[in-house]
C-alpha positions as MATLAB code, in Angstrom:
seq = 'MHDERLKRTRLLLGVDGIDKLEQAHVVVVGLGAVGGYALEGLVRSGIGRLTLVDFDVVAESNINRQILATSDTIGSPKVEVAKQRIHSINPDCRVELIRGFLDEAMAEQLCALKPDYLVDAIDALNSKVNLLVCCTNHKTPVVSSMGAALRRDPQKVRIGRLLDIHHCPLGKSVRQRMRRRDIDIDWVECVYSTEPLPNPLPLAEPEPNSEDRGRLRNTLGSMSTITGIFGLTIANQVILQITSSQ';
ca = [
      30.172  -11.447  -20.783;
      27.134  -11.230  -18.497;
      28.000   -9.922  -15.029;
      26.502  -12.891  -13.179;
      28.530  -15.390  -15.227;
      31.840  -13.906  -14.071;
      30.792  -12.974  -10.559;
      33.093  -15.453   -8.798;
      36.017  -14.794  -11.124;
      35.592  -11.080  -10.404;
      35.720  -11.775   -6.667;
      39.090  -13.465   -7.203;
      40.709  -11.277   -9.868;
      38.930   -7.964   -9.351;
      37.148   -5.668  -11.792;
      40.442   -4.630  -13.395;
      41.361   -8.274  -13.982;
      38.038   -9.000  -15.657;
      38.448   -5.929  -17.878;
      41.874   -7.141  -18.997;
      40.523  -10.598  -19.825;
      37.587   -9.199  -21.781;
      39.962   -7.014  -23.819;
      42.493   -9.811  -24.407;
      43.126  -11.745  -27.591;
      44.428  -15.306  -27.268;
      45.357  -17.659  -30.112;
      44.935  -21.404  -29.477;
      46.720  -23.719  -31.913;
      45.576  -27.327  -31.640;
      42.145  -28.237  -30.260;
      42.781  -31.807  -29.181;
      43.250  -33.324  -25.746;
      45.285  -30.466  -24.230;
      44.141  -27.582  -26.405;
      40.450  -28.262  -25.842;
      40.789  -28.026  -22.074;
      42.995  -24.936  -22.376;
      40.282  -23.343  -24.488;
      37.610  -24.284  -21.942;
      39.490  -22.536  -19.147;
      40.070  -19.431  -21.252;
      36.452  -19.134  -22.370;
      35.087  -19.517  -18.848;
      37.484  -16.810  -17.635;
      35.894  -14.275  -19.997;
      38.590  -13.899  -22.671;
      37.084  -11.467  -25.176;
      38.658  -12.626  -28.431;
      39.904  -16.048  -29.518;
      41.569  -17.228  -32.701;
      41.395  -21.014  -33.087;
      43.618  -23.106  -35.349;
      43.144  -26.800  -36.160;
      42.874  -28.847  -39.353;
      41.275  -32.008  -37.962;
      37.789  -33.396  -37.385;
      36.502  -35.113  -34.251;
      37.050  -38.885  -34.251;
      35.412  -41.509  -32.066;
      38.831  -42.363  -30.607;
      39.054  -38.789  -29.266;
      36.160  -39.246  -26.838;
      38.222  -40.670  -23.959;
      40.297  -37.484  -23.548;
      39.063  -34.543  -25.648;
      36.445  -32.213  -24.224;
      35.164  -31.276  -27.687;
      34.586  -34.924  -28.620;
      31.121  -36.383  -28.027;
      28.896  -38.812  -29.888;
      27.195  -35.789  -31.468;
      30.382  -34.109  -32.730;
      32.088  -37.087  -34.432;
      33.067  -36.125  -37.977;
      32.724  -32.382  -37.401;
      35.667  -29.978  -37.783;
      37.130  -29.247  -34.368;
      37.229  -25.503  -35.017;
      33.480  -25.456  -35.733;
      32.669  -27.560  -32.661;
      34.838  -25.251  -30.554;
      33.095  -22.126  -31.832;
      29.685  -23.534  -30.968;
      30.859  -24.461  -27.476;
      32.421  -21.044  -26.915;
      29.234  -19.224  -27.848;
      27.153  -21.531  -25.663;
      29.316  -20.351  -22.738;
      29.977  -16.741  -23.740;
      27.909  -15.441  -26.685;
      29.865  -12.168  -26.606;
      33.261  -13.743  -27.315;
      34.686  -12.844  -30.725;
      35.872  -16.032  -32.427;
      38.002  -16.390  -35.553;
      38.595  -19.802  -37.098;
      41.527  -21.030  -39.165;
      41.107  -24.579  -40.400;
      44.496  -25.633  -41.655;
      47.787  -27.340  -40.891;
      50.312  -25.010  -39.285;
      53.420  -24.288  -41.350;
      55.949  -21.445  -41.260;
      53.690  -19.114  -43.253;
      50.752  -19.670  -40.905;
      52.998  -19.194  -37.865;
      53.993  -15.788  -39.251;
      50.334  -15.006  -39.905;
      49.417  -15.757  -36.293;
      52.268  -13.743  -34.797;
      51.324  -10.827  -37.070;
      47.985  -10.698  -35.223;
      49.968   -9.567  -32.154;
      47.872  -11.583  -29.670;
      48.228  -11.036  -25.953;
      49.069  -14.737  -25.641;
      49.411  -17.807  -27.810;
      48.700  -21.373  -26.687;
      50.695  -24.106  -28.440;
      48.897  -27.441  -28.118;
      50.319  -28.969  -31.314;
      51.274  -32.648  -31.518;
      53.378  -32.474  -34.695;
      57.043  -31.751  -33.966;
      57.852  -29.703  -37.073;
      54.785  -27.509  -36.663;
      55.477  -27.002  -32.958;
      59.059  -25.942  -33.611;
      58.035  -23.601  -36.442;
      55.498  -21.930  -34.166;
      57.853  -21.572  -31.197;
      60.631  -20.194  -33.404;
      58.231  -17.616  -34.811;
      56.919  -16.666  -31.359;
      60.465  -16.264  -30.091;
      61.517  -14.108  -33.037;
      58.458  -11.876  -32.674;
      58.435  -11.949  -28.846;
      54.862  -13.258  -28.895;
      54.010  -14.544  -25.397;
      53.439  -18.302  -25.625;
      52.809  -21.302  -23.402;
      53.642  -24.621  -25.058;
      52.400  -28.082  -24.125;
      54.939  -30.854  -24.066;
      54.070  -34.572  -23.923;
      51.054  -35.560  -21.802;
      50.703  -39.098  -23.192;
      51.730  -42.112  -21.075;
      51.529  -40.042  -17.880;
      49.378  -41.004  -14.877;
      50.600  -38.838  -11.989;
      48.962  -35.382  -11.802;
      51.408  -34.284   -9.109;
      54.253  -34.430  -11.640;
      52.794  -31.739  -13.944;
      54.937  -28.595  -13.953;
      55.188  -25.225  -15.652;
      58.608  -23.864  -16.468;
      61.168  -23.111  -19.145;
      61.913  -25.339  -22.108;
      65.492  -25.271  -20.872;
      64.543  -27.094  -17.663;
      62.385  -29.929  -19.039;
      63.406  -33.498  -18.303;
      61.813  -36.958  -18.771;
      60.087  -35.636  -21.906;
      61.219  -36.874  -25.351;
      59.090  -34.232  -27.080;
      60.660  -31.457  -25.003;
      64.135  -32.791  -25.764;
      63.444  -32.901  -29.501;
      61.991  -29.376  -29.528;
      64.973  -28.074  -27.576;
      67.488  -29.697  -29.932;
      65.804  -28.394  -33.070;
      65.527  -24.858  -31.733;
      69.175  -24.859  -30.696;
      70.160  -25.931  -34.211;
      68.382  -22.819  -35.446;
      70.162  -20.668  -32.834;
      66.910  -19.782  -31.051;
      66.851  -18.632  -27.420;
      65.092  -21.566  -25.756;
      65.321  -19.927  -22.341;
      62.477  -17.655  -23.437;
      59.955  -20.462  -24.086;
      57.480  -21.336  -21.326;
      56.089  -24.885  -21.191;
      53.775  -27.200  -19.323;
      55.300  -30.655  -18.944;
      55.477  -33.723  -16.705;
      58.509  -34.873  -14.731;
      57.076  -38.407  -14.540;
      59.479  -40.937  -16.120;
      58.056  -42.790  -19.083;
      57.506  -46.560  -18.878;
      60.194  -48.772  -20.364;
      59.519  -50.255  -22.845;
      56.972  -47.832  -24.233;
      53.505  -49.345  -24.808;
      52.842  -48.469  -28.449;
      50.059  -49.159  -30.893;
      49.956  -48.783  -34.658;
      49.745  -45.211  -35.992;
      46.296  -43.772  -36.612;
      46.022  -41.736  -39.832;
      44.488  -38.298  -39.301;
      41.476  -37.113  -41.221;
      43.349  -35.109  -43.844;
      46.542  -37.158  -44.093;
      48.638  -34.231  -42.882;
      51.813  -34.589  -40.893;
      53.913  -37.627  -40.092;
      52.086  -40.722  -38.842;
      53.048  -41.315  -35.219;
      52.641  -44.342  -32.970;
      49.466  -44.207  -30.909;
      50.215  -43.531  -27.247;
      47.921  -44.144  -24.299;
      46.490  -41.079  -22.571;
      43.466  -40.032  -20.538;
      41.533  -36.868  -19.863;
      42.602  -36.529  -16.228;
      46.185  -35.705  -17.248;
      45.580  -33.959  -20.572;
      42.934  -31.866  -18.822;
      45.414  -30.822  -16.136;
      47.913  -29.861  -18.838;
      45.328  -27.749  -20.657;
      43.899  -26.071  -17.579;
      47.409  -25.342  -16.280;
      48.139  -23.572  -19.553;
      44.891  -21.598  -19.317;
      45.626  -20.659  -15.721;
      49.069  -19.351  -16.650;
      47.675  -17.276  -19.510;
      44.945  -15.837  -17.275;
      47.399  -14.925  -14.512;
      49.858  -13.316  -16.922;
      47.177  -11.269  -18.665;
      45.600  -10.051  -15.427;
      48.962   -9.147  -13.881;
      50.116   -7.106  -16.889;
      50.302   -3.349  -16.708;
];
């Protein structure tokens, strides 16, 4: 990446830190509300290689909270939109695209790449669990996003272990399913919110996704201020871990 573009990051992380970022490979699974902002932070830090995974296309309803969603990108595959954005920021970044729905076979494929870090920004519970189980078995460093919907308080966003999550139905479900499979949940690092959910939950009818993949889920309110904090917190953690490694 051009020297001037990373000048201020270099002042903060040093030449050695920039070198580590430029040599790093990060996999981002899910390019929606959280994953898009995580990707933005990683690209602007100078990550040298990115593998992006998503099956969906940009919808008009994504515009309120997804950084890749604009009037010009509606209907386009998210992986293609992401690649264009990456190269508009850092033309030197190596980008690999996988447009598909994550299952156990794809999780194994991603871990076999031996990335320096993997970002889990998946909404679908089964896919998320499959990915985290695979990362745990292969000791692939991962940061996983738990539920950002229905949250309003940015001061309640935390990073910690899956074991410690509370006030998060998604985190609870992931934890239970991994325990049933005798997986060490203490190893999994997550970004989550400690903000209690409203009672009763404000729900809308499910929105079918573009390729009819995965279980239809009730539509939950969310906004970019919180999903962005989730994503950028994930990116920050990945950056700090990569630059502090030996």
